[in-house]
XYZ file of C-alpha atoms in Angstrom:
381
model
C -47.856 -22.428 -13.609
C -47.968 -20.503 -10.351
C -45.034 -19.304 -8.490
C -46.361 -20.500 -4.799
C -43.586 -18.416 -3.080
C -45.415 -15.184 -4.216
C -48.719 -15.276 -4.175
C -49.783 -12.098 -5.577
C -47.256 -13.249 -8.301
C -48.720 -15.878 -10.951
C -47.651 -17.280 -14.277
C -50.619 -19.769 -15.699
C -49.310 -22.195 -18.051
C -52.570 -23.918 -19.644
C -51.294 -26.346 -22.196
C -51.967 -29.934 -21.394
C -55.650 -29.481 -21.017
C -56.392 -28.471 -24.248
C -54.580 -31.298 -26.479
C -51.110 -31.917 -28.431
C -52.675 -29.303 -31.111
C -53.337 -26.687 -28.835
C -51.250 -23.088 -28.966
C -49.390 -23.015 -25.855
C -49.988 -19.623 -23.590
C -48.409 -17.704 -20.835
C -50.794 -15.945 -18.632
C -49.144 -13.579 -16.558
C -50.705 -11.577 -13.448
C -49.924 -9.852 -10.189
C -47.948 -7.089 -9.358
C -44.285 -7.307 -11.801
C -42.437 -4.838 -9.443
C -38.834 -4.934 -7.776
C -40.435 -5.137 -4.392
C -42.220 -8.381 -5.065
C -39.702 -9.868 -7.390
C -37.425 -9.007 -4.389
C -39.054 -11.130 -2.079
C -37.403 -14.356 -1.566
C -37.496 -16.830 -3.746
C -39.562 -15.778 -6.017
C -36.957 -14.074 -8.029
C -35.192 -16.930 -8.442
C -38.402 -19.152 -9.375
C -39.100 -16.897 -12.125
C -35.816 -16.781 -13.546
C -36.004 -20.187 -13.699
C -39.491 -20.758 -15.465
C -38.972 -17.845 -18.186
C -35.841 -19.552 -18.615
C -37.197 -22.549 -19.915
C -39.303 -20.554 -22.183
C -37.051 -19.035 -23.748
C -36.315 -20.438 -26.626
C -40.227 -21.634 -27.712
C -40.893 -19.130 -30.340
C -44.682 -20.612 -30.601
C -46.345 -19.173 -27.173
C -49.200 -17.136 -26.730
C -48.328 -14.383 -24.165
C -51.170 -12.721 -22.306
C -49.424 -9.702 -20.204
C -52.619 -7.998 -19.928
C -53.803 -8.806 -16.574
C -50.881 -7.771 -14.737
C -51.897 -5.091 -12.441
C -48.606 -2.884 -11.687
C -45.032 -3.297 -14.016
C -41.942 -1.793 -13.521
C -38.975 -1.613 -15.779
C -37.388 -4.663 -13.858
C -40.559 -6.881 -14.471
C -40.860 -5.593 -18.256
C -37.247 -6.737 -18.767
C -37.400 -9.932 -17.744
C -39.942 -10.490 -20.182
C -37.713 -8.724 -23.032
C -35.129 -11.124 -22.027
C -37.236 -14.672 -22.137
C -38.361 -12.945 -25.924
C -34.839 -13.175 -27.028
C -34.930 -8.726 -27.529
C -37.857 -8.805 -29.801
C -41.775 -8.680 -29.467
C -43.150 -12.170 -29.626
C -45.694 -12.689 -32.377
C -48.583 -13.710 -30.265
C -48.997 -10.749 -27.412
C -51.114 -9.599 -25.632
C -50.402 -6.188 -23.523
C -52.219 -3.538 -21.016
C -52.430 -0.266 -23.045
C -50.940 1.071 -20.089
C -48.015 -1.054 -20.568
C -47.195 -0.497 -24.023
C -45.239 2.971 -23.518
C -43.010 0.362 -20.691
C -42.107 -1.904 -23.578
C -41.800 0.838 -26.464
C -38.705 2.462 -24.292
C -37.004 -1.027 -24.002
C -37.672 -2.171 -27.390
C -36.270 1.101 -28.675
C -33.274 1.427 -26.041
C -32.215 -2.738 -27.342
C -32.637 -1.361 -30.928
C -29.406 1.440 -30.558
C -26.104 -0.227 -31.230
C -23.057 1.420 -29.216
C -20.085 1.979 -31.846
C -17.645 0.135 -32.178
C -14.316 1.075 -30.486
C -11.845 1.072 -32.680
C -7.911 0.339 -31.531
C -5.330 2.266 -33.463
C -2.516 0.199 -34.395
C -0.353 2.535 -33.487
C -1.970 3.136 -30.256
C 1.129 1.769 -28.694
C 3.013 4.711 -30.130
C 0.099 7.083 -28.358
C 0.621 5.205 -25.130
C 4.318 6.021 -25.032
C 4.469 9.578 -26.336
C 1.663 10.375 -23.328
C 4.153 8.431 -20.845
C 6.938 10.501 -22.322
C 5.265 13.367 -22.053
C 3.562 12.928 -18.635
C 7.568 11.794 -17.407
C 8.583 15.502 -18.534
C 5.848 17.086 -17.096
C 6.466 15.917 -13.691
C 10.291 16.691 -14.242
C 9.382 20.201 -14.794
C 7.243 20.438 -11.784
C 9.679 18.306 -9.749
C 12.723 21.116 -10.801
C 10.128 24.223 -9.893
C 9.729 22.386 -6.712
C 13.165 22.190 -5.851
C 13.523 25.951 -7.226
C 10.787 27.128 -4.664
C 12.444 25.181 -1.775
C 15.566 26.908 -2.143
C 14.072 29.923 -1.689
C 12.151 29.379 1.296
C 15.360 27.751 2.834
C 17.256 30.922 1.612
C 14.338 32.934 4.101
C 14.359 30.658 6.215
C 18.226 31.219 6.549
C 18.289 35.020 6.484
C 15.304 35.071 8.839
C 15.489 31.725 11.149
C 13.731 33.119 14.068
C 10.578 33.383 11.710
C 11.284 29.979 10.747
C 8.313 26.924 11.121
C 10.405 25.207 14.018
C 7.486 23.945 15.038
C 6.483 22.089 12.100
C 10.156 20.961 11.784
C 10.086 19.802 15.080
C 6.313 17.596 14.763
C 8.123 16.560 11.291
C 10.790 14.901 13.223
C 8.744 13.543 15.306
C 6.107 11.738 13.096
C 8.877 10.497 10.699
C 11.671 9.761 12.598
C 10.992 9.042 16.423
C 7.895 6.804 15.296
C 9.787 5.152 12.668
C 12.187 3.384 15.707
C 10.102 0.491 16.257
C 9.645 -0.793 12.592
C 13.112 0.024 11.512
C 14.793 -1.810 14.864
C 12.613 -4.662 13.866
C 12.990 -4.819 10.136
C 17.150 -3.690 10.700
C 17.487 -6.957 13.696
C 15.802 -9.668 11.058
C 17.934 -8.852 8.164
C 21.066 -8.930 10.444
C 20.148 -12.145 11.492
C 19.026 -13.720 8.260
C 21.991 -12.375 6.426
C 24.799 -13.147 9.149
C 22.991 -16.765 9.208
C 23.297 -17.226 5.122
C 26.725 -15.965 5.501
C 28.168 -18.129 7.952
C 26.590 -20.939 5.897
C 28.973 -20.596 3.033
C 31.781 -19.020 5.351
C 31.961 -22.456 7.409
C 32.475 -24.721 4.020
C 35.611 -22.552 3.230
C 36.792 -22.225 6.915
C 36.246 -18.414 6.581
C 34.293 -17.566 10.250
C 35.700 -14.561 10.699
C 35.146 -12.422 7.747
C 31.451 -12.562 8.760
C 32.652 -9.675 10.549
C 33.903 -7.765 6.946
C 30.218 -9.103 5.471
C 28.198 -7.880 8.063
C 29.651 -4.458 8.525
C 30.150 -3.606 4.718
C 27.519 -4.539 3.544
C 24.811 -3.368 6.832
C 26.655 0.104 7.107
C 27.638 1.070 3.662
C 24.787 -0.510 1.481
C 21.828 -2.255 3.405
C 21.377 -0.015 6.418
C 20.550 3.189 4.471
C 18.433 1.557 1.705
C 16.734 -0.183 4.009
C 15.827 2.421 6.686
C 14.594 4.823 3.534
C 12.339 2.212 1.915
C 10.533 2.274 5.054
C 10.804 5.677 5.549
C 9.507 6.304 2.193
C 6.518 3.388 3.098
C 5.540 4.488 6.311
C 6.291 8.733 6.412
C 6.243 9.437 2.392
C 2.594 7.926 2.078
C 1.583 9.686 5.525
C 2.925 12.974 3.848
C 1.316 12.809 0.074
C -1.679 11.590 2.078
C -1.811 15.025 4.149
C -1.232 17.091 1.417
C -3.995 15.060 -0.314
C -6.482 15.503 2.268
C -5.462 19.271 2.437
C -7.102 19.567 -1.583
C -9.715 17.832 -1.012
C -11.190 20.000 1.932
C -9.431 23.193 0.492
C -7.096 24.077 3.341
C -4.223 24.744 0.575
C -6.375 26.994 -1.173
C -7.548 28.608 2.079
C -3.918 28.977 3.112
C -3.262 30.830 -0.050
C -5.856 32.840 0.165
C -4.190 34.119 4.125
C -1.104 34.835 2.366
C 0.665 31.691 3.843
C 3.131 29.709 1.656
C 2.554 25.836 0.672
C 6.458 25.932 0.317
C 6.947 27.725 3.898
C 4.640 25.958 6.091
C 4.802 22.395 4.464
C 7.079 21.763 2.149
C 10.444 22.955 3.538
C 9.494 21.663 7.671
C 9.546 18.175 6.277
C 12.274 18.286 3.849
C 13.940 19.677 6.694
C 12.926 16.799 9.399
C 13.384 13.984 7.039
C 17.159 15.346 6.129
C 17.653 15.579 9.895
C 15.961 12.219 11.429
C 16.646 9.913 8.555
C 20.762 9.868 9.416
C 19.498 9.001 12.968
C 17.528 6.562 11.755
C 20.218 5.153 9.812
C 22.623 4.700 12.608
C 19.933 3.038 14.566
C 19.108 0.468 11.628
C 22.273 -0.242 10.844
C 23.198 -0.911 15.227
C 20.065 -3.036 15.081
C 20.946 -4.821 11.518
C 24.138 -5.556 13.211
C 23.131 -6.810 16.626
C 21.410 -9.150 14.954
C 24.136 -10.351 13.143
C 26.301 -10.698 16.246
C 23.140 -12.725 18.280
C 23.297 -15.233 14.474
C 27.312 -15.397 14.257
C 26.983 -16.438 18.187
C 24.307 -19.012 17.315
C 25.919 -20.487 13.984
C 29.865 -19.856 14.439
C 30.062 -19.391 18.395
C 31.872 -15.808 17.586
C 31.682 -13.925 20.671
C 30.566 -10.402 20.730
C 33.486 -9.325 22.228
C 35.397 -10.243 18.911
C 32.716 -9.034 16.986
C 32.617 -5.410 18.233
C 36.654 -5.455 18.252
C 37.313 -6.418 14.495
C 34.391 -4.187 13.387
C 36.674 -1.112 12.757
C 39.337 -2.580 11.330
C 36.972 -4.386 8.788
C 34.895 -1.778 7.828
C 37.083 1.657 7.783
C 35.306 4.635 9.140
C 34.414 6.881 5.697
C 31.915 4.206 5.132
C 30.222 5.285 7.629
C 29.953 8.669 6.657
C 28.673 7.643 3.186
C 26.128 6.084 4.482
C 24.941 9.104 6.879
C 24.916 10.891 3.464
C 22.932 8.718 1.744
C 20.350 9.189 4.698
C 20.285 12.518 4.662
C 20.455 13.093 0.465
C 17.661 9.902 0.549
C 15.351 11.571 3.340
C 15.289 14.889 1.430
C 14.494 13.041 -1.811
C 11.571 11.041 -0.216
C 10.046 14.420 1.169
C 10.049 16.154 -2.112
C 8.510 13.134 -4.270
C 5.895 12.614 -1.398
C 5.051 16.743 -1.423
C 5.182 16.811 -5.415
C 2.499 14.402 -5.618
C 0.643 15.460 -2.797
C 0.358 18.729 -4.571
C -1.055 17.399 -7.675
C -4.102 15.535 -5.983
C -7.150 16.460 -7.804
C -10.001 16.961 -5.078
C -11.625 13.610 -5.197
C -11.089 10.472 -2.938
C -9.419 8.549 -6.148
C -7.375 10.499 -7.381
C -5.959 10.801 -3.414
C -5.584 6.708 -3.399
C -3.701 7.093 -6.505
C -1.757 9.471 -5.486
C -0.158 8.176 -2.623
C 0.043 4.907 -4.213
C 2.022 6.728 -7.267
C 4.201 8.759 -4.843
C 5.440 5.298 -2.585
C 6.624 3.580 -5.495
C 8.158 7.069 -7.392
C 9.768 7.559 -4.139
C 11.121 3.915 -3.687
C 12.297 3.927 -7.415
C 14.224 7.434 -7.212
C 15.855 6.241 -3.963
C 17.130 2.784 -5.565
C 18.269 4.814 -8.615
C 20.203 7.635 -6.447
C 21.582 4.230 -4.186
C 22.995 3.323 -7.706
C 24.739 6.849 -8.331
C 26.299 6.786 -4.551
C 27.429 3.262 -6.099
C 29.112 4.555 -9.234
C 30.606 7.880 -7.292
C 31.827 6.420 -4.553
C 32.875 3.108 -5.896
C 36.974 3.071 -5.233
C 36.117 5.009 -1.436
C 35.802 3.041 1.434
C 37.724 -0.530 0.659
């Protein structure tokens, strides 16, 4: 049978000519290579017709008037022989090396992997392990920070004020627009759940004592660092990534300049500075869009709204949640620069990475959110 898609590619299939009796044979001939095999539809024409020979253990194959093989070609043969010679063939001399490296590469058996059963017990002892060894790097991080800050204190006019001051920039100024956005939604969609239940018991106005408690002690701050930690802590293991890979941290070194100097204290710095701006301006925007909500659903004006805020939420609940911006902006900086540091030089390890340090610093900032909780839990009521 001739493939008619590639000429110079032919499988004769003479067995009807000779009689029931006759010993079925497979003439191959042409050029077996991944250039004409590529072509199309011959590929796929082949595949099928060794296909249906696959499993006839009788044929005669004559191989020997192929003109050029390739490993491709010689495998597809291996493959319609079930893995094993056939027991009428006929092969090029030429040819015979080809199909001595396959039949010899099929013949090696890989090992068996073998799972421990208590592999689980390995799994956890390297988590537990790993979990220590970033604790210890994590402490020698904040060790080395308050050093540079204590330099940076006796000597501020040699200080990176520049760096601070791009810091500030990138995370907090350009961190406005998501955080107004983000802050005005869950306003709204809060304030409008609210007032759903308020109306049934006839209590409007304590959407006033919802909205501000729960926007300006809890939501506003969490909220404004997830983001934060998002948008800026990827951005910042991402740098320091990029840094390893194309050896500017190792260059740096080698100039006598400081990691902990020049990187690592400017954005602690900036993110302890512009992340209490950025919570007042979440939680103004969170709350706006409560008012706009409580307008729509209870027809409270904002007139009302603005006057029973401070009496409904008292002002030192405020001020805990400018601390939590500031303690949760320092805390995203230093996860993001710890595992920006420990990027290996290679583009995986850097996706990784930054992947590892968003959720770290997500997780640490929802666990210190729950210690504000327990500390401050009889302040502000």
């Amino acid at each position: 049978m001739q493939i008619e898609n590639a000429p110079i590619l032919s499988i004769q299939h003479p067995d009807k000519a000779s009689g029931s009796g006759a010993t079925q044979s497979i003439v191959a001939s042409g050029v077996w290579q991944v250039h004409t095999l590529g072509r199309r539809g011959v590929l796929k024409a082949i595949t099928r017709t060794l296909a249906a020979l696959k499993h006839k253990q009788t044929l005669e194959w004559d191989l020997s008037n192929i003109e050029r093989l390739d490993h491709v070609g010689a495998q597809m043969f291996w493959n319609a022989w079930g893995k094993q010679r056939p027991e009428r063939l006929t092969l090029d001399p030429q040819h015979e090396e080809l199909f001595g490296r396959i039949e010899k590469a099929s013949a090696i058996k890989l090992p068996r992997h073998r799972v421990s059963p208590l592999n689980w017990l390995i799994v956890l002892g390297g988590g537990v392990l790993s979990f220590f060894e970033h604790l210890r790097g994590f402490v020698g991080l904040i060790g080395q920070l308050v050093l540079d800050f204590g330099r940076f204190i006796r000597r501020p006019q040699a200080g990176p004020w520049r760096e601070i001051s791009a810091n500030i920039y990138h995370s907090g100024f350009q961190a406005l627009g998501i955080t107004a956005m983000v802050g005005f939604l869950i306003g709204v969609v809060l304030s409008f759940l609210s007032s759903q239940q308020l109306r049934m018991f006839g209590g409007d106005i304590y959407i006033v004592n919802i909205l501000g408690m729960s926007v300006i002690r809890e939501l506003g701050p969490l909220l404004a660092a997830i983001l934060v930690a998002g948008r800026s802590g990827s951005s910042i293991t991402a740098q320091l990534g990029v840094m390893r890979v194309t050896e500017e941290l190792d260059a740096m070194l080698v100039m006598g300049i400081s990691h902990g100097q020049r990187l690592i204290m400017p954005k602690v710095i900036a993110l302890a500075i512009s992340m209490p701006l950025l919570v007042v301006w979440t939680d103004a925007m969170a709350l706006i869009g409560g008012m706009v909500s409580a307008k729509i659903e209870l027809g409270l004006s904002f007139r009302y709204f603005i006057q029973k805020l401070p009496d409904a939420v008292p002002v030192v609940n405020y001020t805990i949640g400018l601390l939590k911006g500031c303690v949760f902006g320092m805390l995203i900086a230093l996860v993001s620069c710890h595992f920006g540091l420990r990027i290996q030089p290679n583009t995986e390890s850097l996706g990784r990475g930054t992947t590892t340090a968003v959720v770290t610093a997500i997780t640490v900032v929802i666990l210190a959110d729950a210690v504000f909780a327990i500390i401050f839990n009889d302040v502000g009521f």
